[in-house]
Amino acid sequence: MSTATETVPAPTQVEIPKISIDVEFTGGLEMLFSDQRRHTISLPAANKDGKPATIADLIHYLCEHTMKDARKDLFVLQDHLRPGILVLINDADWELEGEEAYEIQAGDNILFVSTLHGG
Amino acid sequence: MDSITDKAEQLRHKISQAEKELQDLRMQLEELESTTRNLNTNQQLGSTSESAHPTDTIPEWKWPLSEEEYSRYGRQLILPTVGINGQLHLKSAAVLIVGAGGLGCPAAAYLAGAGVGTLGVVDGDTVEVSNLHRQIAHSTQRVGMMKVDSLIEYCRGLNPVVSYVAHREHLTPQNSEAIVSEYDLVLDCTDHPTSRYLISDICVLLRKPLVSASALRTDGQLIVLNSPPTAQGSTEGGPCYRCIFPKPPPAESVVSCGEGGILGPVVGVMGVLQALEAIKLIVTGVGKDSNSTPKDPIAPSLLLFSATSTTPFRSIRMRSRRPNCFACSTGSTLTLKELRAGSLDYVQFCGVAKPVDVLKPEERVSAKEYNDILTKQPDKDHLLLDVREKEHFEIASIPGAINVPFSTIQTRSKTSTDDDSLASEYIPKSLSAHAPIYVICRVGNDSQLVTKRLKEIGLDANGERFVGDIEGGMLAWKRHVDQTMPFT
């Protein structure tokens, strides 16, 4: 797993460096992401305001670039993650890490889990 | 044909009556036996009841468990994690299992086997054939029986020493206090957010630890909540369900095992793990005396199970109690009185998925009407688009139907440039421009959305071509046209 930050050797334009992270989906969410549980994502290291990329930026990025399914509302509601989805940052609940404001580090493992109700 | 159906119905009726009788007899016998057992115990404890019995000749048994119990539990008794004290804790523990389904069956079986003192089971449903692949305590003979009775019968066969309590109803805000207060520990083995929030709330109010699990398709989740079960407002306690999930998921996103499918061993694993967590809590003395409750709250963790993953088990560190939790925080307004009064509407809180209703009546045909078209004009040029997922379609379909799964359509229709490809890929070229398109799905919801979509991308040729769905889907087709069609 590459944790190296992709850098541009000689930036001709204002090229935003990217960070490589692992994103996983489980609990049925993978069905919204081409039935693939694990995705390696190259995320722009800074958002459009020039601030370091956060989980909120990642969620936005996933909706725009990774999700092929039209049912966006099964992932995001009113610009926020829909209730019933847990985010786990390196195997810890995102609430221990600052939730949407957590600044993503290269090599992070971000897991999105849809809660199950069946029994 | 009808006489056979009648005969079968009569037989079914007779069988269910006979089963009821049998069950009554078993209960009578059990009551009788438990009375005798109590009598014997009293005599062993040197009570003053009459002693002119052959039991006189047997030397006094001076150990805390009966002789049979030492044999029965020997293999777990010798484990350091259990030991005689742990076994005595188990014997004095009362555990409540809410839901006698795929989780409740294995959980109850292992707890009965391990020798908990009292095992209560809550469920208002009856056993169905579609339950049997995973709800291992029920049986083909017991289809139609209350799940609670079926599960208890199974557990009693496994271990008659345990006392069983049947609650033949669903847990409600009104009955939950009376039921749950009789127990030391609760297992949430239900299958819907409404019950999950209710069970969590009553466990917070009555200070009972809660072992919660769920499963769907090939995934499962397990978490021990409200452990230790300290009072509302105490930060020492473990998080409750609302700390983890303050907001319920939208009703449309809640998928049941009936809709999404479930693999038997997946839900089985989760139920077994619930029993394990329960045993671990009980042997350390949970619910018995507050002194033995571990001083440090166990770091809350959520166990994720994915049967198809290369790492099937993952444990995730979870938050502790939420400072502004609706149920367990200092500011909580949740009380037993409120709950009893029915001020909390769990159904409304979690919402109800409304049936899709986006088509006008003239955009829909009934299963019968479509069948009439087929029989009257067998050569009529038309397209029947079956939008169920591939697995459903491959099991059985109406002859001539073309399968384009709903999920595929969702993927293709994200951008407008895909619209043409959607049309060209799935509408056969041979179909004449004005030949009608009928859309069918499982029960008639997705078919409406697809019909609407097809019209949006102009397939109805401004009204020149009929594009509509078959009301009630394959379920209606089975009911009204072809009873021999398997329905999944």
XYZ file of C-alpha atoms in Angstrom:
607
model
C 0.000 0.000 0.000
C 1.553 3.255 -1.048
C 1.514 5.939 1.540
C 3.726 8.320 -0.355
C 2.404 11.712 -1.239
C 2.291 12.215 -4.963
C 4.303 15.283 -5.731
C 4.676 17.095 -8.959
C 8.363 17.533 -9.786
C 8.210 20.840 -11.625
C 4.863 22.511 -11.233
C 4.190 24.402 -14.398
C 0.708 25.413 -13.268
C -0.798 25.523 -9.833
C -1.116 21.769 -9.530
C -2.609 20.518 -6.285
C -0.633 17.679 -4.725
C -2.635 14.550 -3.991
C -2.711 12.174 -1.073
C -3.351 8.493 -1.484
C -5.766 6.865 0.952
C -7.706 3.643 1.245
C -11.453 3.962 1.340
C -13.660 0.999 2.183
C -17.396 0.476 2.079
C -19.337 -2.176 3.941
C -22.799 -3.037 5.234
C -24.290 -2.679 1.735
C -22.735 0.702 0.865
C -20.370 -1.074 -1.534
C -23.373 -1.548 -3.813
C -23.386 2.192 -4.444
C -19.701 2.058 -5.353
C -19.555 -0.435 -8.222
C -19.909 -3.387 -5.817
C -16.330 -2.844 -4.789
C -15.448 -2.783 -1.114
C -11.984 -1.267 -1.314
C -10.969 1.769 -3.332
C -7.611 3.505 -3.469
C -8.349 7.192 -3.774
C -6.016 9.984 -4.811
C -7.527 12.912 -3.038
C -6.434 16.521 -3.655
C -4.469 17.395 -0.517
C -6.189 20.762 -0.252
C -9.802 21.739 -0.867
C -10.972 24.646 -3.004
C -10.386 27.079 -0.140
C -6.790 25.935 0.045
C -7.358 24.210 3.414
C -6.115 20.671 4.072
C -8.615 18.091 2.844
C -11.069 16.864 5.472
C -13.548 14.010 5.693
C -16.214 16.442 4.426
C -14.089 17.014 1.301
C -13.612 13.276 0.901
C -17.364 12.672 1.066
C -17.868 15.317 -1.600
C -15.096 13.819 -3.736
C -16.564 10.311 -3.449
C -19.981 11.557 -4.589
C -18.505 13.383 -7.568
C -15.893 10.938 -8.751
C -16.234 7.483 -7.265
C -19.954 6.860 -6.979
C -21.504 5.636 -10.204
C -24.952 5.073 -8.742
C -27.575 7.798 -9.070
C -29.011 7.129 -5.610
C -26.822 9.738 -3.907
C -29.375 10.169 -1.143
C -28.447 6.716 0.118
C -25.031 8.192 0.964
C -25.484 11.919 1.480
C -28.484 13.889 2.733
C -28.464 17.680 2.817
C -24.729 17.826 2.169
C -23.942 15.579 5.106
C -23.501 11.875 5.454
C -26.936 10.299 5.848
C -27.882 9.053 9.326
C -27.131 5.373 9.790
C -23.640 5.499 8.289
C -20.637 5.266 10.575
C -17.259 6.580 9.530
C -14.229 4.869 10.936
C -10.841 6.467 10.640
C -8.027 3.953 11.012
C -10.346 1.608 12.941
C -11.678 4.276 15.305
C -15.072 5.971 15.301
C -14.727 9.346 13.551
C -16.302 10.984 16.579
C -13.055 10.278 18.384
C -11.199 12.136 15.620
C -13.234 15.286 14.984
C -15.856 13.948 12.581
C -16.158 15.840 9.271
C -13.396 18.247 10.255
C -10.734 15.540 10.568
C -7.815 16.390 8.278
C -6.978 13.411 6.124
C -3.429 12.098 6.247
C -1.718 10.135 3.500
C -2.177 6.411 4.037
C -5.301 6.768 6.146
C -7.866 4.022 6.040
C -11.372 5.428 5.981
C -14.199 2.938 6.366
C -17.841 3.789 5.691
C -20.231 1.367 7.347
C -23.947 1.293 6.828
C -25.687 0.058 9.949
C -27.601 -3.145 9.566
C -30.946 -3.835 11.145
C -31.794 -7.378 10.115
C -31.836 -10.237 12.541
C -58.352 -28.765 -7.118
C -60.568 -26.895 -4.664
C -61.421 -30.005 -2.703
C -57.703 -30.720 -2.349
C -57.111 -27.184 -1.094
C -59.990 -27.577 1.364
C -58.694 -30.912 2.561
C -55.207 -29.476 3.015
C -56.658 -26.530 4.904
C -58.590 -28.891 7.196
C -55.473 -30.945 7.813
C -53.457 -27.828 8.571
C -56.122 -26.756 11.018
C -56.135 -30.177 12.685
C -52.343 -30.184 12.923
C -52.231 -26.755 14.506
C -54.896 -27.802 17.010
C -53.023 -30.970 17.856
C -49.844 -28.940 18.264
C -51.618 -26.577 20.622
C -52.834 -29.500 22.700
C -49.373 -31.017 22.756
C -47.948 -27.714 23.861
C -50.498 -27.393 26.648
C -49.650 -30.889 27.846
C -45.940 -30.075 27.778
C -46.534 -26.940 29.804
C -48.617 -28.824 32.346
C -45.883 -31.423 32.644
C -43.228 -28.757 33.001
C -45.169 -27.037 35.795
C -45.618 -30.350 37.555
C -41.944 -31.182 37.199
C -40.750 -27.815 38.381
C -42.983 -28.126 41.467
C -41.438 -31.499 42.231
C -37.981 -30.068 41.653
C -38.621 -27.224 44.066
C -40.009 -29.667 46.601
C -36.867 -31.766 46.335
C -34.622 -28.744 46.654
C -36.499 -27.629 49.730
C -36.028 -31.042 51.281
C -32.348 -30.967 50.456
C -32.070 -27.584 52.099
C -33.574 -29.157 55.202
C -36.963 -27.519 55.027
C -39.641 -28.773 57.359
C -41.770 -30.459 54.723
C -42.711 -34.091 55.257
C -39.746 -36.399 55.043
C -41.261 -39.879 54.884
C -39.896 -40.426 51.375
C -37.239 -42.660 49.901
C -35.072 -39.503 49.511
C -34.248 -40.102 53.183
C -31.940 -42.879 52.210
C -29.859 -40.686 49.866
C -27.065 -38.899 51.708
C -27.474 -35.169 51.894
C -26.141 -33.291 48.821
C -24.143 -30.367 50.143
C -22.905 -28.678 46.959
C -24.323 -25.511 45.411
C -25.193 -27.128 42.082
C -27.147 -30.326 41.609
C -25.265 -33.456 40.668
C -26.645 -33.293 37.146
C -25.482 -29.703 36.795
C -21.891 -30.656 37.580
C -22.005 -33.194 34.771
C -23.878 -30.893 32.419
C -21.642 -27.844 32.852
C -18.369 -29.642 33.668
C -16.640 -28.687 30.423
C -17.169 -24.974 30.963
C -16.898 -25.109 34.779
C -13.221 -26.000 34.558
C -12.399 -22.908 32.516
C -10.668 -20.118 34.433
C -13.068 -17.578 32.885
C -16.092 -19.427 34.297
C -15.268 -21.555 37.329
C -17.807 -22.405 40.010
C -18.444 -18.734 40.771
C -19.100 -17.949 37.163
C -21.474 -20.893 36.918
C -23.339 -19.731 40.015
C -23.609 -16.283 38.471
C -25.033 -17.879 35.349
C -27.489 -19.910 37.421
C -28.755 -16.823 39.176
C -28.929 -14.691 36.033
C -32.110 -13.862 34.167
C -31.531 -13.051 30.508
C -34.077 -11.618 28.100
C -33.905 -12.355 24.389
C -35.931 -9.941 22.281
C -36.618 -11.565 18.928
C -36.747 -15.326 18.351
C -35.315 -15.185 14.835
C -31.942 -15.674 13.186
C -30.039 -14.039 16.056
C -32.337 -15.104 18.886
C -32.300 -18.821 18.029
C -28.556 -19.465 18.357
C -28.192 -16.927 21.182
C -30.943 -18.615 23.219
C -29.597 -22.078 22.476
C -26.120 -21.279 23.797
C -27.404 -19.418 26.843
C -29.755 -22.301 27.673
C -26.910 -24.748 27.182
C -24.631 -22.689 29.431
C -27.198 -22.827 32.239
C -28.527 -19.345 32.796
C -31.151 -19.468 35.544
C -33.980 -17.847 33.644
C -34.313 -17.288 29.940
C -37.104 -15.042 28.705
C -38.048 -14.741 25.048
C -40.128 -11.962 23.497
C -41.669 -12.279 20.031
C -45.144 -11.904 18.584
C -44.493 -13.688 15.289
C -45.132 -17.219 14.131
C -42.687 -19.555 12.398
C -42.640 -19.412 8.587
C -40.949 -21.760 6.137
C -38.715 -18.920 4.910
C -37.293 -18.605 8.452
C -35.939 -22.125 8.662
C -32.694 -21.745 6.719
C -31.313 -19.584 9.503
C -33.617 -19.704 12.530
C -32.229 -23.022 13.621
C -34.339 -23.650 16.714
C -37.585 -23.823 14.749
C -38.576 -26.759 12.608
C -40.665 -27.719 9.623
C -43.229 -29.339 11.933
C -43.542 -26.124 13.912
C -44.396 -23.804 11.012
C -47.338 -21.691 12.169
C -46.444 -22.021 15.877
C -45.539 -18.946 17.928
C -41.766 -18.431 17.554
C -41.454 -17.973 21.298
C -42.999 -21.381 21.994
C -40.982 -23.065 19.277
C -37.707 -21.614 20.556
C -38.491 -22.489 24.170
C -39.433 -26.028 23.178
C -36.062 -26.369 21.442
C -34.153 -24.926 24.412
C -36.062 -27.078 26.895
C -35.014 -30.130 24.910
C -31.447 -28.895 25.199
C -31.579 -28.002 28.876
C -34.661 -28.591 31.027
C -32.928 -27.194 34.117
C -33.358 -23.590 32.924
C -36.626 -21.841 33.648
C -38.164 -20.373 30.544
C -40.530 -17.450 30.268
C -42.574 -16.917 27.121
C -43.635 -13.384 26.208
C -45.883 -13.994 23.210
C -46.023 -10.387 22.049
C -43.805 -7.741 20.544
C -42.022 -5.355 22.886
C -43.891 -2.033 23.077
C -43.352 1.176 25.058
C -46.290 0.040 27.207
C -45.180 -3.508 28.069
C -41.409 -3.012 28.012
C -40.982 -1.919 31.629
C -42.921 -4.870 33.060
C -41.060 -7.355 30.877
C -37.485 -6.014 30.974
C -37.460 -5.240 34.717
C -37.574 -8.991 35.438
C -34.164 -9.555 33.851
C -30.498 -8.733 34.457
C -29.339 -8.523 30.862
C -30.992 -7.991 27.480
C -30.093 -9.274 24.013
C -31.429 -7.265 21.096
C -32.109 -9.874 18.438
C -34.738 -7.841 16.585
C -34.710 -6.692 12.995
C -35.824 -3.064 12.846
C -34.615 0.363 14.042
C -37.897 1.035 15.893
C -37.357 -1.905 18.243
C -33.649 -1.169 18.541
C -34.274 2.368 19.851
C -37.030 1.159 22.197
C -34.891 -1.634 23.643
C -31.964 0.731 24.153
C -34.167 3.309 25.907
C -35.748 0.828 28.303
C -32.320 -0.661 29.073
C -30.998 2.813 29.932
C -34.029 3.538 32.127
C -33.902 0.193 33.943
C -30.086 0.088 33.943
C -29.667 -3.182 32.097
C -26.646 -3.941 29.930
C -27.584 -4.633 26.311
C -25.926 -6.925 23.800
C -27.009 -5.794 20.359
C -26.398 -7.501 17.025
C -27.676 -7.295 13.480
C -27.071 -8.980 10.155
C -27.917 -8.586 6.497
C -26.746 -10.396 3.360
C -23.178 -11.438 4.253
C -22.432 -8.799 6.916
C -22.996 -8.600 10.635
C -22.460 -6.092 13.449
C -22.178 -6.552 17.211
C -21.910 -4.050 20.044
C -22.283 -4.215 23.810
C -24.216 -1.158 24.977
C -24.945 0.451 28.305
C -22.179 -1.525 29.960
C -21.598 -0.760 32.741
C -25.264 0.242 33.077
C -24.854 3.299 35.259
C -27.627 5.824 35.866
C -28.658 8.455 33.317
C -26.207 11.330 33.464
C -23.310 9.249 34.716
C -20.284 9.426 32.447
C -18.982 6.112 33.800
C -21.534 4.110 31.880
C -21.174 2.592 28.455
C -22.773 4.308 25.450
C -26.346 3.485 24.499
C -27.718 2.889 20.994
C -28.627 6.578 20.709
C -25.055 7.631 21.578
C -23.845 5.668 18.570
C -26.832 6.413 16.299
C -28.471 9.652 17.466
C -30.555 9.892 14.293
C -32.413 6.975 12.744
C -31.600 6.124 9.151
C -34.137 7.251 6.548
C -36.844 4.596 6.314
C -36.108 4.120 2.603
C -32.562 3.018 3.396
C -33.600 0.287 5.850
C -33.334 -3.094 4.140
C -34.852 -6.171 5.761
C -33.587 -9.737 5.424
C -36.702 -10.445 3.338
C -35.712 -7.805 0.798
C -31.940 -7.923 0.953
C -31.409 -11.588 1.694
C -29.375 -13.187 4.471
C -26.970 -16.091 4.647
C -27.822 -18.441 7.557
C -24.342 -18.838 9.070
C -23.773 -15.060 8.949
C -26.671 -14.265 11.249
C -25.849 -17.456 13.162
C -22.309 -16.232 13.884
C -23.692 -12.940 15.182
C -26.230 -14.687 17.469
C -23.546 -16.988 18.842
C -21.314 -13.967 19.522
C -24.194 -12.323 21.394
C -24.456 -15.368 23.649
C -20.704 -15.221 24.180
C -20.755 -11.538 25.170
C -23.692 -12.223 27.483
C -21.864 -15.099 29.184
C -18.729 -12.944 29.572
C -20.781 -10.221 31.259
C -22.705 -12.619 33.507
C -19.728 -14.590 34.814
C -18.159 -11.344 36.016
C -21.310 -10.737 38.016
C -23.183 -8.138 36.004
C -26.517 -7.086 37.433
C -25.881 -8.896 40.707
C -24.138 -6.360 42.869
C -22.723 -3.058 41.758
C -19.404 -3.738 43.531
C -18.449 -6.436 41.100
C -19.108 -4.214 38.080
C -15.751 -3.482 36.487
C -14.455 -0.143 37.679
C -13.094 0.890 34.315
C -15.738 0.971 31.643
C -14.849 -1.580 29.006
C -13.627 0.412 25.997
C -16.680 0.310 23.772
C -16.088 -1.422 20.494
C -18.117 -2.395 17.477
C -17.380 -5.725 15.855
C -17.879 -5.852 12.103
C -18.210 -9.177 10.342
C -17.977 -9.442 6.564
C -18.176 -13.014 5.371
C -16.719 -12.210 1.944
C -13.881 -9.970 3.097
C -10.269 -11.094 3.348
C -10.378 -9.898 6.951
C -13.812 -11.134 8.074
C -13.640 -9.694 11.601
C -12.765 -6.104 12.446
C -13.079 -4.383 15.774
C -13.622 -0.647 15.827
C -13.059 1.619 18.822
C -16.249 3.520 19.587
C -17.114 6.694 21.437
C -18.236 6.708 25.067
C -21.540 8.201 26.250
C -22.655 11.233 24.238
C -22.802 14.301 26.524
C -26.052 15.448 24.895
C -27.566 11.991 24.373
C -31.358 11.990 24.251
C -31.511 8.920 26.497
C -28.511 8.548 28.810
C -27.093 12.057 29.339
C -27.594 14.396 32.287
C -30.012 16.538 30.320
C -32.117 13.601 29.193
C -35.855 13.981 29.569
C -36.483 10.307 28.952
C -38.355 8.738 31.871
C -40.313 5.558 32.487
C -43.417 7.667 32.912
C -42.956 9.250 29.485
C -42.376 5.864 27.948
C -45.459 4.323 29.575
C -47.575 7.280 28.554
C -46.604 6.617 24.964
C -45.089 10.060 24.438
C -42.345 8.455 22.402
C -43.575 7.332 19.031
C -40.819 5.018 17.801
C -42.561 4.305 14.521
C -42.858 7.982 13.755
C -39.299 8.631 14.966
C -37.890 6.068 12.550
C -40.350 6.887 9.794
C -42.203 4.560 7.497
C -41.110 3.968 3.912
C -44.012 5.122 1.809
C -44.963 2.941 -1.123
C -43.847 4.584 -4.346
C -46.704 6.445 -6.027
C -45.375 8.404 -8.972
C -47.479 7.055 -11.843
C -50.994 7.966 -12.870
C -53.532 5.117 -13.091
C -53.420 5.273 -16.896
C -49.676 4.655 -16.785
C -50.211 1.297 -15.088
C -51.714 -2.015 -16.126
C -52.733 -4.838 -13.810
C -51.130 -8.273 -14.062
C -54.430 -9.608 -15.453
C -54.590 -6.893 -18.101
C -51.065 -7.641 -19.250
C -51.891 -11.336 -19.383
C -54.983 -10.558 -21.491
C -52.781 -8.693 -23.956
C -50.482 -11.706 -24.179
C -53.277 -14.229 -24.693
C -55.383 -12.140 -27.087
C -52.516 -10.801 -29.202
C -49.704 -13.327 -28.852
C -47.733 -11.679 -31.649
C -48.130 -8.135 -30.385
C -44.828 -6.299 -30.665
C -43.940 -5.039 -27.197
C -41.189 -5.065 -24.599
C -41.456 -6.459 -21.085
C -38.654 -4.973 -19.029
C -38.027 -6.858 -15.763
C -36.055 -4.541 -13.451
C -35.556 -6.938 -10.539
C -31.970 -7.748 -9.623
C -30.349 -10.506 -11.664
C -30.617 -13.080 -8.867
C -34.398 -12.723 -8.736
C -34.709 -12.797 -12.526
C -32.617 -15.935 -12.851
C -34.862 -17.793 -10.411
C -38.004 -17.267 -12.472
C -39.387 -14.748 -14.936
C -42.240 -14.192 -17.361
C -41.331 -15.658 -20.798
C -39.958 -13.006 -23.144
C -39.004 -10.582 -20.391
C -35.698 -8.750 -20.702
C -33.775 -8.153 -17.491
C -32.220 -4.779 -16.745
C -31.638 -4.642 -12.976
C -32.740 -1.529 -11.139
C -29.234 -1.050 -9.742
C -27.787 -1.064 -13.268
C -30.271 1.566 -14.364
C -29.311 3.665 -11.337
C -25.665 3.434 -12.303
C -26.281 4.269 -15.948
C -28.614 7.165 -15.332
C -26.271 9.305 -13.274
C -25.347 11.620 -16.096
C -27.531 12.749 -18.973
C -25.032 11.535 -21.579
C -25.725 8.012 -20.384
C -29.387 8.310 -21.285
C -28.855 7.404 -24.921
C -26.733 4.440 -23.985
C -29.418 3.321 -21.534
C -32.000 3.362 -24.280
C -29.826 1.846 -26.988
C -28.335 -0.804 -24.756
C -31.534 -2.174 -23.332
C -34.215 -1.487 -25.900
C -33.859 -4.093 -28.641
C -33.308 -2.547 -32.072
C -35.982 -4.824 -33.484
C -38.632 -3.177 -31.337
C -40.752 -0.906 -33.509
C -40.817 2.739 -32.547
C -44.322 2.701 -31.146
C -44.396 -0.764 -29.596
C -45.429 -0.450 -25.943
C -42.972 -0.947 -23.098
C -44.155 -2.614 -19.888
C -41.956 -2.462 -16.818
C -42.230 -5.069 -14.061
C -40.415 -5.467 -10.735
C -40.912 -7.454 -7.545
C -43.867 -5.683 -5.919
C -44.435 -2.588 -8.041
C -42.251 0.178 -6.604
C -39.043 0.192 -8.660
C -41.078 -0.372 -11.834
C -42.739 3.014 -11.320
C -39.424 4.802 -10.919
C -38.025 3.148 -14.029
C -41.173 3.955 -16.029
C -40.852 7.575 -15.001
C -37.196 7.576 -15.967
C -37.863 6.003 -19.374
C -40.436 8.695 -20.073
C -38.031 11.413 -18.963
C -35.493 10.283 -21.506
C -38.165 10.457 -24.189
C -38.882 6.774 -24.818
C -42.611 7.423 -24.842
C -42.126 9.489 -28.021
C -44.280 12.313 -26.676
C -47.140 10.013 -25.903
C -47.016 8.076 -29.184
C -45.777 4.987 -27.363
C -47.222 3.489 -24.172
C -44.655 3.213 -21.411
C -46.103 1.897 -18.162
C -45.614 -0.565 -15.347
C -47.357 -3.690 -14.135
C -49.058 -2.843 -10.886
C -48.039 -5.050 -7.976
C -45.160 -6.614 -9.920
C -44.315 -10.298 -9.877
C -46.234 -10.725 -6.635
C -49.453 -9.683 -8.389
C -48.522 -11.886 -11.355
C -48.231 -14.893 -9.044
C -51.450 -14.080 -7.219
C -53.653 -13.299 -10.178
C -52.142 -14.960 -13.237
C -49.637 -17.751 -12.638
C -49.624 -19.441 -9.257
C -46.800 -21.710 -10.328
C -44.356 -18.790 -10.502
C -41.822 -18.971 -7.640
C -41.741 -15.673 -5.777
C -38.606 -14.506 -4.004
